[in-house]
Amino acid sequence: MMDFINFYLIPGITLGSIYALGAVGVSMIFGILRFAHFAHGDLMTVGAYFALSAVWLLGIPALAAIPIAMALTCLVALFADRAFYKPLRQLPTIYTVIASFGVALIFRSVIQLLWGTESQVYSVGFQKPIVLFDSLRIATRHIQIIAATAVITVALNWFLHHTQMGKTMRAVSDDPALASVAGLDPEKTIRWTWIIGAGLAAIAGVFVGLDTDVHTMMGWNLLLPMFAAALLGGIGKPLGAIAGGLIIGIAEEICTYPILGESLISPSYKSAVAFVIMLLILIFRPRGLFKGRLL
Amino acid sequence: MSNKILDVQNLTAGYGKQAIIENINTNVSDQQIVVIVGPNGAGKSTLLKSVFGLNNRMDGDITFHGQSIFTAKTSELVPMGISAVPQSHNVFPTLTVEENLDVGTFAAPPQDKKATKSKILDLFPDLKDKLGQQAGELSGGQRQMVAVGRALMSEPKLILLDEPTAGLSPAYLEVIFDLLLQVRDSGVAILMVEQNAKQALRIADYAYVLVNGKNAYEGTGAKLLQDDEVRKSFLGGGAPQ
Amino acid sequence: MELSGMLFYLVSFLIMGGIYSVICLALNMQWGFGGLFNAGIAGFYAVGAYSAAIITSANSANHVGGFDLPIVVGLIVAGILSGIVGWAIARICVRLKADYLAMASIGIAEIIRLAVINEEWLTNGSLGVSRIPRPLEDFFTGRESELVFFIFVWIIVAITFWVAHRLYKSPWGRVMRAIRDNEAAAESVGKDVQSFRIQSFVIGAIFMGVAGALSAHYFKFFSPDATEPLLITFLAWVMLIAGGSGNNKGAVAGALIIWAIWSMTEIITQQLPPDWATRSSYIRMLLIGLFLQFVLQRFRAGLFPEKAPKLNVKSHG
Ligand SMILES: Nc1ncnc2c1ncn2[C@@H]1O[C@H](COP(=O)(O)OP(=O)(O)O)[C@@H](O)[C@H]1O
Ligand SMILES: [Mg+2]
C-alpha cells in the first residue's frame, strides 16, 4: 500500500499538477480565442529554458528563476499572438490552429538553435526524500510542485470569480458576441488570456525540468495529455482543466501499478492513457465533466 | 417633439457589401419608447445593429445627442450612454445573475455601482433572490430581466432592445412591458423591435413600420393602431381596439 | 557524365516529390474538400509503410512477417489498414469542430509511434525493417531501378489524382466545400454529409498509407526515424496551403515546389561551416515554420486558388 502511495500516487499527483498548469492555458485559449493551441507545449519548453538560462547566469535556484521565466514567456506569447495569430483572427479559427502548429515548430527550432539539443538539469545532486509517518516518502520537489499547484488553483479561482478581468474572461468565454455587445474589449481580454496561460505554462515547464530534465521535446510530448485534460475539464473551464490534469496524471501512473503482479499497461504506453481518455470524452461527453462548451 | 437624442438619417446599412436597410429615418427623444415593427426579415434587427456598430453602416448618418456616431464602435458607444440587448443569447449563461449585472458596469462604470444595482433590483424584484444562480438556469422571462438589467447597469441614456418578449407567455409579456414603462419613466429612452406589435404599439410613444428594409409608416402608437392599412397588413387585421 | 548525374538527381527528386504529391492529394481530400484537420499524417504514413514493409520483405529473424508477398498486395494492405485507422478516428470526431479532430489525430500519431517503437516483435523497434523490395528488382538494378521506381510512383500519383478529382466533382463534394468554411452551416448538417466527410477522411487516410508504403519501398528500409512528424505532417501542410487547398493541381504543384525548396536548403546548408552545419536542420525547421506563417497571412489561396463552388448557404442572423 505504501509503495502504491510513494511510487505511484504521489508521482501521479505531481505529473497531474504539471498537466493541470499547462491545461489551464489550453482551456482558456479554447474558451476565449476558440482554437486548439498546438504551440502550448512548446511554450512550456520556452519557459523551462528561460529558467535554465537564469539559473546559469544568475546562479539562482530554479524555483527563484520562475518569475523571470514567467515574464519572458509571457512576452514571447504576446509576441506570437501579435505576429502570427492576430492577423488570422477574422478567419475560421482552424487557420489559427494551423498557424499554432507552425509556431510550435518555430519555438522548438529557436530553442534548439540557441540552447542546443542536449538534455539539461537545473541542479545536479540528489535530494533526500522527506519521510513522514515512518513510511510515507515524498521527494522535496514533489512537495513543492504539488503545493505550488494548490496555491495557484486557489488564486486562479479567486481571480476568475472576484476580479473584473476574471469575470470578463468568463463572460467572453460564455458568449463572445454578447461580450462585445456589452462593450467589453476583446483584445484586452485576449492579452490577459495569454499572460495567464503563458505564465502558468512557464511554471509547468520549470516543474517538468525540476521533476525530470530539460530538453527540447519536453513540451511537445505533453501536448496530448494537456489537450485531454482541457477536454476532460470542459472547454473554457480553467478549474475543470486543473481537475482534468490531475485525473489524467494519476490515471497514467495508476495504470502502470502492478495489481496482482501485473500492471494494467506497460509503462512505455503511459501516454496512451491520455489518448484513450480523450477519445472516451469525445464519444460520450464532448462537453467534459463540468459542462464546458463545445467549440 | 421634445429633446431628440437619437437621430438616424437616411441610413443605409447591411452585412459585407450587401445593403439590407436603405434610407432609413428614425428618431428617439428623451423619455420615449419608440417601437419598430414589421414583417420577419424586414431588417429591424439590422437597424438596431447598425445603430450599435455591429454591422456595416454604408451611407447616411446617425447622431446621438447631436454628435455623429456613424463611425463609432460598440465599445465606444457604451461609455457614451447607449446599451443594447440582442434578440437571443442575451445573458451569459454560466455567470450568476449578479455577475451578469456586474458585467454591465465594466465598459462604463456608473457613479455608484451599489446604488445602481439596488435601483435595478427594485425594478426587477424577481431577481433579488436569484442573484447567486446561473443565468442560464432561469426561465425565459427572468432571463430577459437579467438582460435588460445588465444593459441598465451602465446607466445609459438609451437602450436598444431586440424583441424583449420573444418566446414569453402573454402574461409575462405584460410584466415586461410594464417594466419597460417604468424604465422609461426612470429617465431612459428605449428603441425597441417587437413582434407582438399590437401590445407594443399600446406602450409606444412613437412607432415605425419597416418593410423590405425601408420606412413604410410612422406615427404615434395610437395612430398606427387606428390606421386601417397598418392594421390589415401588419396587425393581423381586426377592428381597432 | 555530368548530365546523367543531374538526371539521376532529378529522378530521385521526382520520386520523393511524387510521394509527397500523393500525401498532399490525400490531405486535400480531407482538408481541402471536407475541412477536416489531420495533424497526424505521420501516423497514417507509418501504418502504411510498416504494413507494406512487413508484408513484402523477406523473412527475418528479428520481427514478424517477411511474407515476401508482391508489392501490389503490400500497397493494398497498407491502404486498407491505414484507412481503418482513419475510419475509427473520423467516426468519433467528424461531428465535432475541426479542432477536435486535430487533437485526436495528434493522439493517434503518437500512439502509432509508441507502438512502432515498442512492439519489437512486429516492427523490430527502433532498428527498423530492412530488405524491403522495390518493384521489378530482379530485372533492373542501380539507376535503372530508380527509373522504374520513378515511373511506378507517378502511376500511383496519377491514380490518386484521378480519385481526388472524382471526389471533387461529385455532387457531395460540392456540398461539402460549400459548407466547409461556414461553421454555422457545418454544425447543422445532417447525417448524410457526416458520412460523406467520414468517407473523404478515410479515402485520404488510405492514400497516406499508400504514400508511406511507397517510401518504404523506395528506401528499402524503414525505421521510426522516418516518421518524424516534422518531415511528413508539417511539410505536407505547408505544401498543400502553398499550392492551394481545395485544388488538386495545387496540391501536386505545392508538393513539388516545396520539396524543391526544402531540398535546395539542404544543399545550401551543407555548404555552411561545420559548427553551423550541425544546426542547419534547425534553421531549416525555423524557416519552414516562418514560411507557413507567411503563406497563411499573405498567400492563403495558394498558387492555384480553388474555384469556389457556387452554392448559397445562409448564415445565421
Ligand atoms: N449576419 C448576417 N449576415 C448576412 N445577412 C444577414 C445577417 N443577419 C441578417 N441578415 C439578412 O438581413 C435581412 C434582415 O434580417 P433582420 O434584420 O434580422 O430581420 P428582422 O429582424 O426584421 O426579422 C434578412 O434577409 C437576413 O437574411
Ligand atoms: Mg430580428
PDB file of C-alpha atoms in Angstrom, chain C residues 32-279:
ATOM      1  CA  GLY C  32      -9.333  20.877 -48.954  1.00  0.00           C
ATOM      2  CA  PHE C  33     -12.682  19.229 -49.581  1.00  0.00           C
ATOM      3  CA  GLY C  34     -14.024  18.484 -46.141  1.00  0.00           C
ATOM      4  CA  GLY C  35     -12.338  20.966 -43.838  1.00  0.00           C
ATOM      5  CA  LEU C  36     -11.125  18.022 -41.754  1.00  0.00           C
ATOM      6  CA  PHE C  37      -7.907  18.870 -39.995  1.00  0.00           C
ATOM      7  CA  ASN C  38      -5.463  15.978 -39.820  1.00  0.00           C
ATOM      8  CA  ALA C  39      -2.445  16.696 -37.654  1.00  0.00           C
ATOM      9  CA  GLY C  40      -1.377  13.076 -37.565  1.00  0.00           C
ATOM     10  CA  ILE C  41      -0.427  12.428 -41.171  1.00  0.00           C
ATOM     11  CA  ALA C  42       2.818  10.833 -39.987  1.00  0.00           C
ATOM     12  CA  GLY C  43       0.800   8.175 -38.161  1.00  0.00           C
ATOM     13  CA  PHE C  44      -1.120   7.058 -41.246  1.00  0.00           C
ATOM     14  CA  TYR C  45       2.078   7.175 -43.250  1.00  0.00           C
ATOM     15  CA  ALA C  46       3.778   4.940 -40.692  1.00  0.00           C
ATOM     16  CA  VAL C  47       0.930   2.432 -40.686  1.00  0.00           C
ATOM     17  CA  GLY C  48       1.197   2.166 -44.451  1.00  0.00           C
ATOM     18  CA  ALA C  49       4.969   1.972 -44.505  1.00  0.00           C
ATOM     19  CA  TYR C  50       5.177  -0.755 -41.881  1.00  0.00           C
ATOM     20  CA  SER C  51       2.338  -2.805 -43.341  1.00  0.00           C
ATOM     21  CA  ALA C  52       3.976  -2.798 -46.738  1.00  0.00           C
ATOM     22  CA  ALA C  53       7.403  -3.447 -45.286  1.00  0.00           C
ATOM     23  CA  ILE C  54       6.308  -6.408 -43.214  1.00  0.00           C
ATOM     24  CA  ILE C  55       4.237  -7.953 -45.959  1.00  0.00           C
ATOM     25  CA  THR C  56       6.676  -7.680 -48.816  1.00  0.00           C
ATOM     26  CA  SER C  57      10.059  -8.091 -47.155  1.00  0.00           C
ATOM     27  CA  ALA C  58      11.907 -11.371 -46.997  1.00  0.00           C
ATOM     28  CA  ASN C  59      11.791 -13.498 -43.892  1.00  0.00           C
ATOM     29  CA  SER C  60      13.623 -12.048 -40.926  1.00  0.00           C
ATOM     30  CA  ALA C  61      14.525 -13.423 -37.532  1.00  0.00           C
ATOM     31  CA  ASN C  62      14.006 -10.027 -35.919  1.00  0.00           C
ATOM     32  CA  HIS C  63      10.320  -9.464 -36.401  1.00  0.00           C
ATOM     33  CA  VAL C  64       7.125 -10.980 -37.586  1.00  0.00           C
ATOM     34  CA  GLY C  65       6.340 -11.264 -41.252  1.00  0.00           C
ATOM     35  CA  GLY C  66       8.744 -11.455 -44.077  1.00  0.00           C
ATOM     36  CA  PHE C  67       5.833 -12.760 -46.065  1.00  0.00           C
ATOM     37  CA  ASP C  68       7.598 -11.969 -49.301  1.00  0.00           C
ATOM     38  CA  LEU C  69       4.315 -11.106 -50.978  1.00  0.00           C
ATOM     39  CA  PRO C  70       4.009  -8.994 -54.140  1.00  0.00           C
ATOM     40  CA  ILE C  71       4.356  -5.251 -53.783  1.00  0.00           C
ATOM     41  CA  VAL C  72       0.846  -4.591 -55.027  1.00  0.00           C
ATOM     42  CA  VAL C  73      -0.550  -6.707 -52.216  1.00  0.00           C
ATOM     43  CA  GLY C  74       1.570  -4.685 -49.810  1.00  0.00           C
ATOM     44  CA  LEU C  75       0.206  -1.427 -51.161  1.00  0.00           C
ATOM     45  CA  ILE C  76      -3.356  -2.625 -50.866  1.00  0.00           C
ATOM     46  CA  VAL C  77      -2.934  -3.856 -47.308  1.00  0.00           C
ATOM     47  CA  ALA C  78      -1.138  -0.618 -46.403  1.00  0.00           C
ATOM     48  CA  GLY C  79      -4.061   1.388 -47.730  1.00  0.00           C
ATOM     49  CA  ILE C  80      -6.662  -0.779 -46.019  1.00  0.00           C
ATOM     50  CA  LEU C  81      -5.023  -0.718 -42.584  1.00  0.00           C
ATOM     51  CA  SER C  82      -4.407   2.995 -42.735  1.00  0.00           C
ATOM     52  CA  GLY C  83      -7.993   3.507 -43.894  1.00  0.00           C
ATOM     53  CA  ILE C  84      -9.332   1.519 -40.948  1.00  0.00           C
ATOM     54  CA  VAL C  85      -7.407   3.703 -38.515  1.00  0.00           C
ATOM     55  CA  GLY C  86      -8.748   6.759 -40.319  1.00  0.00           C
ATOM     56  CA  TRP C  87     -12.280   5.426 -40.176  1.00  0.00           C
ATOM     57  CA  ALA C  88     -12.119   4.829 -36.424  1.00  0.00           C
ATOM     58  CA  ILE C  89     -10.901   8.318 -35.695  1.00  0.00           C
ATOM     59  CA  ALA C  90     -13.232  10.019 -38.167  1.00  0.00           C
ATOM     60  CA  ARG C  91     -16.262   8.209 -36.754  1.00  0.00           C
ATOM     61  CA  ILE C  92     -15.591   9.783 -33.388  1.00  0.00           C
ATOM     62  CA  CYS C  93     -14.598  13.277 -34.413  1.00  0.00           C
ATOM     63  CA  VAL C  94     -16.376  14.130 -37.616  1.00  0.00           C
ATOM     64  CA  ARG C  95     -19.470  15.557 -35.963  1.00  0.00           C
ATOM     65  CA  LEU C  96     -17.363  17.973 -33.919  1.00  0.00           C
ATOM     66  CA  LYS C  97     -15.492  21.080 -34.980  1.00  0.00           C
ATOM     67  CA  ALA C  98     -12.208  20.572 -36.802  1.00  0.00           C
ATOM     68  CA  ASP C  99     -10.123  21.340 -33.714  1.00  0.00           C
ATOM     69  CA  TYR C 100     -11.212  18.123 -32.030  1.00  0.00           C
ATOM     70  CA  LEU C 101     -10.128  16.026 -34.963  1.00  0.00           C
ATOM     71  CA  ALA C 102      -6.816  17.868 -34.917  1.00  0.00           C
ATOM     72  CA  MET C 103      -6.249  16.928 -31.301  1.00  0.00           C
ATOM     73  CA  ALA C 104      -7.352  13.348 -31.755  1.00  0.00           C
ATOM     74  CA  SER C 105      -5.202  12.891 -34.836  1.00  0.00           C
ATOM     75  CA  ILE C 106      -2.127  14.090 -32.928  1.00  0.00           C
ATOM     76  CA  GLY C 107      -3.011  11.404 -30.420  1.00  0.00           C
ATOM     77  CA  ILE C 108      -3.355   8.658 -32.978  1.00  0.00           C
ATOM     78  CA  ALA C 109       0.016   9.534 -34.491  1.00  0.00           C
ATOM     79  CA  GLU C 110       1.566   9.438 -31.035  1.00  0.00           C
ATOM     80  CA  ILE C 111       0.089   6.024 -30.230  1.00  0.00           C
ATOM     81  CA  ILE C 112       1.243   4.607 -33.548  1.00  0.00           C
ATOM     82  CA  ARG C 113       4.725   5.974 -32.900  1.00  0.00           C
ATOM     83  CA  LEU C 114       4.759   4.330 -29.472  1.00  0.00           C
ATOM     84  CA  ALA C 115       3.603   1.038 -30.913  1.00  0.00           C
ATOM     85  CA  VAL C 116       6.196   1.114 -33.654  1.00  0.00           C
ATOM     86  CA  ILE C 117       8.986   1.715 -31.167  1.00  0.00           C
ATOM     87  CA  ASN C 118       7.821  -0.709 -28.514  1.00  0.00           C
ATOM     88  CA  GLU C 119       6.399  -3.660 -30.396  1.00  0.00           C
ATOM     89  CA  GLU C 120       9.688  -5.117 -31.479  1.00  0.00           C
ATOM     90  CA  TRP C 121       8.195  -8.466 -32.469  1.00  0.00           C
ATOM     91  CA  LEU C 122       6.233  -6.594 -35.113  1.00  0.00           C
ATOM     92  CA  THR C 123       8.443  -3.777 -36.280  1.00  0.00           C
ATOM     93  CA  ASN C 124      11.893  -4.587 -34.960  1.00  0.00           C
ATOM     94  CA  GLY C 125      11.618  -1.450 -32.787  1.00  0.00           C
ATOM     95  CA  SER C 126      13.995   1.387 -33.372  1.00  0.00           C
ATOM     96  CA  LEU C 127      16.229  -0.770 -35.566  1.00  0.00           C
ATOM     97  CA  GLY C 128      13.598  -0.791 -38.254  1.00  0.00           C
ATOM     98  CA  VAL C 129      12.622  -3.169 -41.019  1.00  0.00           C
ATOM     99  CA  SER C 130      15.174  -3.778 -43.752  1.00  0.00           C
ATOM    100  CA  ARG C 131      15.417  -5.635 -47.044  1.00  0.00           C
ATOM    101  CA  ILE C 132      12.182  -4.172 -48.352  1.00  0.00           C
ATOM    102  CA  PRO C 133      11.950  -4.869 -52.085  1.00  0.00           C
ATOM    103  CA  ARG C 134      11.458  -2.450 -54.953  1.00  0.00           C
ATOM    104  CA  PRO C 135       9.279  -3.321 -57.927  1.00  0.00           C
ATOM    105  CA  LEU C 136      10.900  -5.358 -60.706  1.00  0.00           C
ATOM    106  CA  GLU C 137      14.135  -5.516 -58.781  1.00  0.00           C
ATOM    107  CA  ASP C 138      15.105  -8.769 -60.423  1.00  0.00           C
ATOM    108  CA  PHE C 139      15.218  -7.140 -63.811  1.00  0.00           C
ATOM    109  CA  PHE C 140      16.618  -3.708 -63.127  1.00  0.00           C
ATOM    110  CA  THR C 141      19.341  -2.613 -60.810  1.00  0.00           C
ATOM    111  CA  GLY C 142      21.050   0.613 -59.797  1.00  0.00           C
ATOM    112  CA  ARG C 143      19.916   3.673 -61.680  1.00  0.00           C
ATOM    113  CA  GLU C 144      17.582   1.715 -63.878  1.00  0.00           C
ATOM    114  CA  SER C 145      15.788   0.577 -60.780  1.00  0.00           C
ATOM    115  CA  GLU C 146      15.410   4.191 -59.705  1.00  0.00           C
ATOM    116  CA  LEU C 147      13.914   4.997 -63.068  1.00  0.00           C
ATOM    117  CA  VAL C 148      11.463   2.105 -62.813  1.00  0.00           C
ATOM    118  CA  PHE C 149      10.510   3.217 -59.343  1.00  0.00           C
ATOM    119  CA  PHE C 150      10.028   6.768 -60.563  1.00  0.00           C
ATOM    120  CA  ILE C 151       7.510   5.502 -63.138  1.00  0.00           C
ATOM    121  CA  PHE C 152       5.836   3.359 -60.502  1.00  0.00           C
ATOM    122  CA  VAL C 153       5.444   6.313 -58.118  1.00  0.00           C
ATOM    123  CA  TRP C 154       3.981   8.579 -60.747  1.00  0.00           C
ATOM    124  CA  ILE C 155       1.474   5.932 -61.821  1.00  0.00           C
ATOM    125  CA  ILE C 156       0.276   5.971 -58.216  1.00  0.00           C
ATOM    126  CA  VAL C 157       0.237   9.786 -58.251  1.00  0.00           C
ATOM    127  CA  ALA C 158      -1.956   9.626 -61.342  1.00  0.00           C
ATOM    128  CA  ILE C 159      -4.349   7.181 -59.687  1.00  0.00           C
ATOM    129  CA  THR C 160      -4.531   9.345 -56.567  1.00  0.00           C
ATOM    130  CA  PHE C 161      -5.157  12.425 -58.665  1.00  0.00           C
ATOM    131  CA  TRP C 162      -7.947  10.683 -60.521  1.00  0.00           C
ATOM    132  CA  VAL C 163      -9.649   9.612 -57.283  1.00  0.00           C
ATOM    133  CA  ALA C 164      -9.286  13.094 -55.812  1.00  0.00           C
ATOM    134  CA  HIS C 165     -10.686  14.604 -58.966  1.00  0.00           C
ATOM    135  CA  ARG C 166     -13.694  12.283 -58.895  1.00  0.00           C
ATOM    136  CA  LEU C 167     -14.375  13.179 -55.286  1.00  0.00           C
ATOM    137  CA  TYR C 168     -14.043  16.853 -56.074  1.00  0.00           C
ATOM    138  CA  LYS C 169     -16.516  16.646 -58.932  1.00  0.00           C
ATOM    139  CA  SER C 170     -19.080  14.536 -57.149  1.00  0.00           C
ATOM    140  CA  PRO C 171     -22.271  16.306 -56.117  1.00  0.00           C
ATOM    141  CA  TRP C 172     -21.481  15.670 -52.473  1.00  0.00           C
ATOM    142  CA  GLY C 173     -18.072  17.186 -52.991  1.00  0.00           C
ATOM    143  CA  ARG C 174     -19.703  20.445 -53.927  1.00  0.00           C
ATOM    144  CA  VAL C 175     -21.956  20.498 -50.912  1.00  0.00           C
ATOM    145  CA  MET C 176     -19.013  19.678 -48.686  1.00  0.00           C
ATOM    146  CA  ARG C 177     -16.923  22.528 -49.978  1.00  0.00           C
ATOM    147  CA  ALA C 178     -19.824  24.908 -49.750  1.00  0.00           C
ATOM    148  CA  ILE C 179     -20.367  24.205 -46.084  1.00  0.00           C
ATOM    149  CA  ARG C 180     -16.713  23.737 -45.230  1.00  0.00           C
ATOM    150  CA  ASP C 181     -15.981  27.355 -44.483  1.00  0.00           C
ATOM    151  CA  ASN C 182     -19.276  28.035 -42.836  1.00  0.00           C
ATOM    152  CA  GLU C 183     -19.124  26.762 -39.318  1.00  0.00           C
ATOM    153  CA  ALA C 184     -22.738  27.521 -38.540  1.00  0.00           C
ATOM    154  CA  ALA C 185     -23.910  25.525 -41.503  1.00  0.00           C
ATOM    155  CA  ALA C 186     -21.346  22.808 -40.847  1.00  0.00           C
ATOM    156  CA  GLU C 187     -22.780  22.264 -37.391  1.00  0.00           C
ATOM    157  CA  SER C 188     -26.288  21.836 -38.624  1.00  0.00           C
ATOM    158  CA  VAL C 189     -25.510  19.392 -41.402  1.00  0.00           C
ATOM    159  CA  GLY C 190     -27.255  16.093 -41.439  1.00  0.00           C
ATOM    160  CA  LYS C 191     -26.085  12.535 -41.144  1.00  0.00           C
ATOM    161  CA  ASP C 192     -25.525  12.153 -44.890  1.00  0.00           C
ATOM    162  CA  VAL C 193     -22.962  14.875 -45.006  1.00  0.00           C
ATOM    163  CA  GLN C 194     -21.283  13.378 -41.982  1.00  0.00           C
ATOM    164  CA  SER C 195     -20.973  10.046 -43.696  1.00  0.00           C
ATOM    165  CA  PHE C 196     -19.515  11.752 -46.732  1.00  0.00           C
ATOM    166  CA  ARG C 197     -16.993  13.500 -44.540  1.00  0.00           C
ATOM    167  CA  ILE C 198     -16.023  10.183 -42.985  1.00  0.00           C
ATOM    168  CA  GLN C 199     -15.680   8.800 -46.473  1.00  0.00           C
ATOM    169  CA  SER C 200     -13.371  11.545 -47.642  1.00  0.00           C
ATOM    170  CA  PHE C 201     -11.301  11.266 -44.492  1.00  0.00           C
ATOM    171  CA  VAL C 202     -10.955   7.512 -44.941  1.00  0.00           C
ATOM    172  CA  ILE C 203     -10.019   7.766 -48.615  1.00  0.00           C
ATOM    173  CA  GLY C 204      -7.451  10.389 -47.666  1.00  0.00           C
ATOM    174  CA  ALA C 205      -6.074   8.113 -44.949  1.00  0.00           C
ATOM    175  CA  ILE C 206      -5.830   5.234 -47.418  1.00  0.00           C
ATOM    176  CA  PHE C 207      -3.645   7.236 -49.748  1.00  0.00           C
ATOM    177  CA  MET C 208      -1.487   8.485 -46.899  1.00  0.00           C
ATOM    178  CA  GLY C 209      -0.878   4.837 -46.085  1.00  0.00           C
ATOM    179  CA  VAL C 210      -0.045   4.152 -49.713  1.00  0.00           C
ATOM    180  CA  ALA C 211       2.432   7.026 -49.677  1.00  0.00           C
ATOM    181  CA  GLY C 212       4.065   5.511 -46.610  1.00  0.00           C
ATOM    182  CA  ALA C 213       4.303   2.174 -48.418  1.00  0.00           C
ATOM    183  CA  LEU C 214       5.927   3.845 -51.416  1.00  0.00           C
ATOM    184  CA  SER C 215       8.579   5.432 -49.275  1.00  0.00           C
ATOM    185  CA  ALA C 216       9.326   2.108 -47.562  1.00  0.00           C
ATOM    186  CA  HIS C 217       9.907   0.516 -50.949  1.00  0.00           C
ATOM    187  CA  TYR C 218      11.981   3.437 -52.114  1.00  0.00           C
ATOM    188  CA  PHE C 219      14.332   3.463 -49.134  1.00  0.00           C
ATOM    189  CA  LYS C 220      14.227  -0.332 -48.849  1.00  0.00           C
ATOM    190  CA  PHE C 221      14.470   0.241 -45.126  1.00  0.00           C
ATOM    191  CA  PHE C 222      12.051   1.803 -42.674  1.00  0.00           C
ATOM    192  CA  SER C 223      12.609   2.837 -39.071  1.00  0.00           C
ATOM    193  CA  PRO C 224      10.735   5.097 -36.619  1.00  0.00           C
ATOM    194  CA  ASP C 225      13.041   7.984 -37.559  1.00  0.00           C
ATOM    195  CA  ALA C 226      11.362   8.167 -40.939  1.00  0.00           C
ATOM    196  CA  THR C 227       8.006   9.054 -39.357  1.00  0.00           C
ATOM    197  CA  GLU C 228       9.309  12.244 -37.782  1.00  0.00           C
ATOM    198  CA  PRO C 229       6.178  14.424 -37.710  1.00  0.00           C
ATOM    199  CA  LEU C 230       8.080  17.427 -38.950  1.00  0.00           C
ATOM    200  CA  LEU C 231       9.110  15.866 -42.204  1.00  0.00           C
ATOM    201  CA  ILE C 232       5.787  14.302 -43.009  1.00  0.00           C
ATOM    202  CA  THR C 233       2.921  16.104 -41.337  1.00  0.00           C
ATOM    203  CA  PHE C 234       4.315  19.549 -41.304  1.00  0.00           C
ATOM    204  CA  LEU C 235       5.801  19.663 -44.766  1.00  0.00           C
ATOM    205  CA  ALA C 236       2.593  18.242 -46.206  1.00  0.00           C
ATOM    206  CA  TRP C 237       0.597  21.042 -44.646  1.00  0.00           C
ATOM    207  CA  VAL C 238       2.932  23.715 -45.917  1.00  0.00           C
ATOM    208  CA  MET C 239       2.811  22.128 -49.368  1.00  0.00           C
ATOM    209  CA  LEU C 240      -0.951  21.978 -49.552  1.00  0.00           C
ATOM    210  CA  ILE C 241      -1.560  25.501 -48.330  1.00  0.00           C
ATOM    211  CA  ALA C 242       1.139  26.973 -50.537  1.00  0.00           C
ATOM    212  CA  GLY C 243      -0.154  25.045 -53.536  1.00  0.00           C
ATOM    213  CA  GLY C 244      -3.784  25.909 -52.945  1.00  0.00           C
ATOM    214  CA  SER C 245      -6.022  23.857 -50.692  1.00  0.00           C
ATOM    215  CA  GLY C 246      -9.130  22.606 -52.424  1.00  0.00           C
ATOM    216  CA  ASN C 247      -7.307  22.398 -55.737  1.00  0.00           C
ATOM    217  CA  ASN C 248      -5.748  19.078 -56.784  1.00  0.00           C
ATOM    218  CA  LYS C 249      -3.343  20.654 -59.258  1.00  0.00           C
ATOM    219  CA  GLY C 250      -2.313  22.992 -56.478  1.00  0.00           C
ATOM    220  CA  ALA C 251      -1.666  20.036 -54.188  1.00  0.00           C
ATOM    221  CA  VAL C 252       0.768  18.477 -56.675  1.00  0.00           C
ATOM    222  CA  ALA C 253       2.380  21.793 -57.556  1.00  0.00           C
ATOM    223  CA  GLY C 254       2.771  22.666 -53.877  1.00  0.00           C
ATOM    224  CA  ALA C 255       4.335  19.298 -53.150  1.00  0.00           C
ATOM    225  CA  LEU C 256       6.903  19.656 -55.928  1.00  0.00           C
ATOM    226  CA  ILE C 257       7.755  23.284 -55.270  1.00  0.00           C
ATOM    227  CA  ILE C 258       8.088  22.998 -51.517  1.00  0.00           C
ATOM    228  CA  TRP C 259      10.040  19.777 -51.885  1.00  0.00           C
ATOM    229  CA  ALA C 260      12.362  21.590 -54.287  1.00  0.00           C
ATOM    230  CA  ILE C 261      12.842  24.439 -51.829  1.00  0.00           C
ATOM    231  CA  TRP C 262      13.352  22.016 -48.978  1.00  0.00           C
ATOM    232  CA  SER C 263      15.931  20.033 -50.945  1.00  0.00           C
ATOM    233  CA  MET C 264      17.737  23.170 -52.010  1.00  0.00           C
ATOM    234  CA  THR C 265      18.004  24.464 -48.459  1.00  0.00           C
ATOM    235  CA  GLU C 266      19.693  21.191 -47.667  1.00  0.00           C
ATOM    236  CA  ILE C 267      22.252  21.755 -50.374  1.00  0.00           C
ATOM    237  CA  ILE C 268      22.826  25.294 -49.153  1.00  0.00           C
ATOM    238  CA  THR C 269      23.136  24.407 -45.501  1.00  0.00           C
ATOM    239  CA  GLN C 270      25.639  21.709 -46.392  1.00  0.00           C
ATOM    240  CA  GLN C 271      27.968  24.483 -47.535  1.00  0.00           C
ATOM    241  CA  LEU C 272      27.924  26.114 -44.103  1.00  0.00           C
ATOM    242  CA  PRO C 273      30.963  25.919 -41.829  1.00  0.00           C
ATOM    243  CA  PRO C 274      30.964  22.684 -39.807  1.00  0.00           C
ATOM    244  CA  ASP C 275      29.736  24.035 -36.485  1.00  0.00           C
ATOM    245  CA  TRP C 276      26.798  25.601 -38.267  1.00  0.00           C
ATOM    246  CA  ALA C 277      26.121  22.555 -40.367  1.00  0.00           C
ATOM    247  CA  THR C 278      25.006  20.616 -37.300  1.00  0.00           C
ATOM    248  CA  ARG C 279      22.464  23.315 -36.648  1.00  0.00           C
TER     249      ARG C 279
END
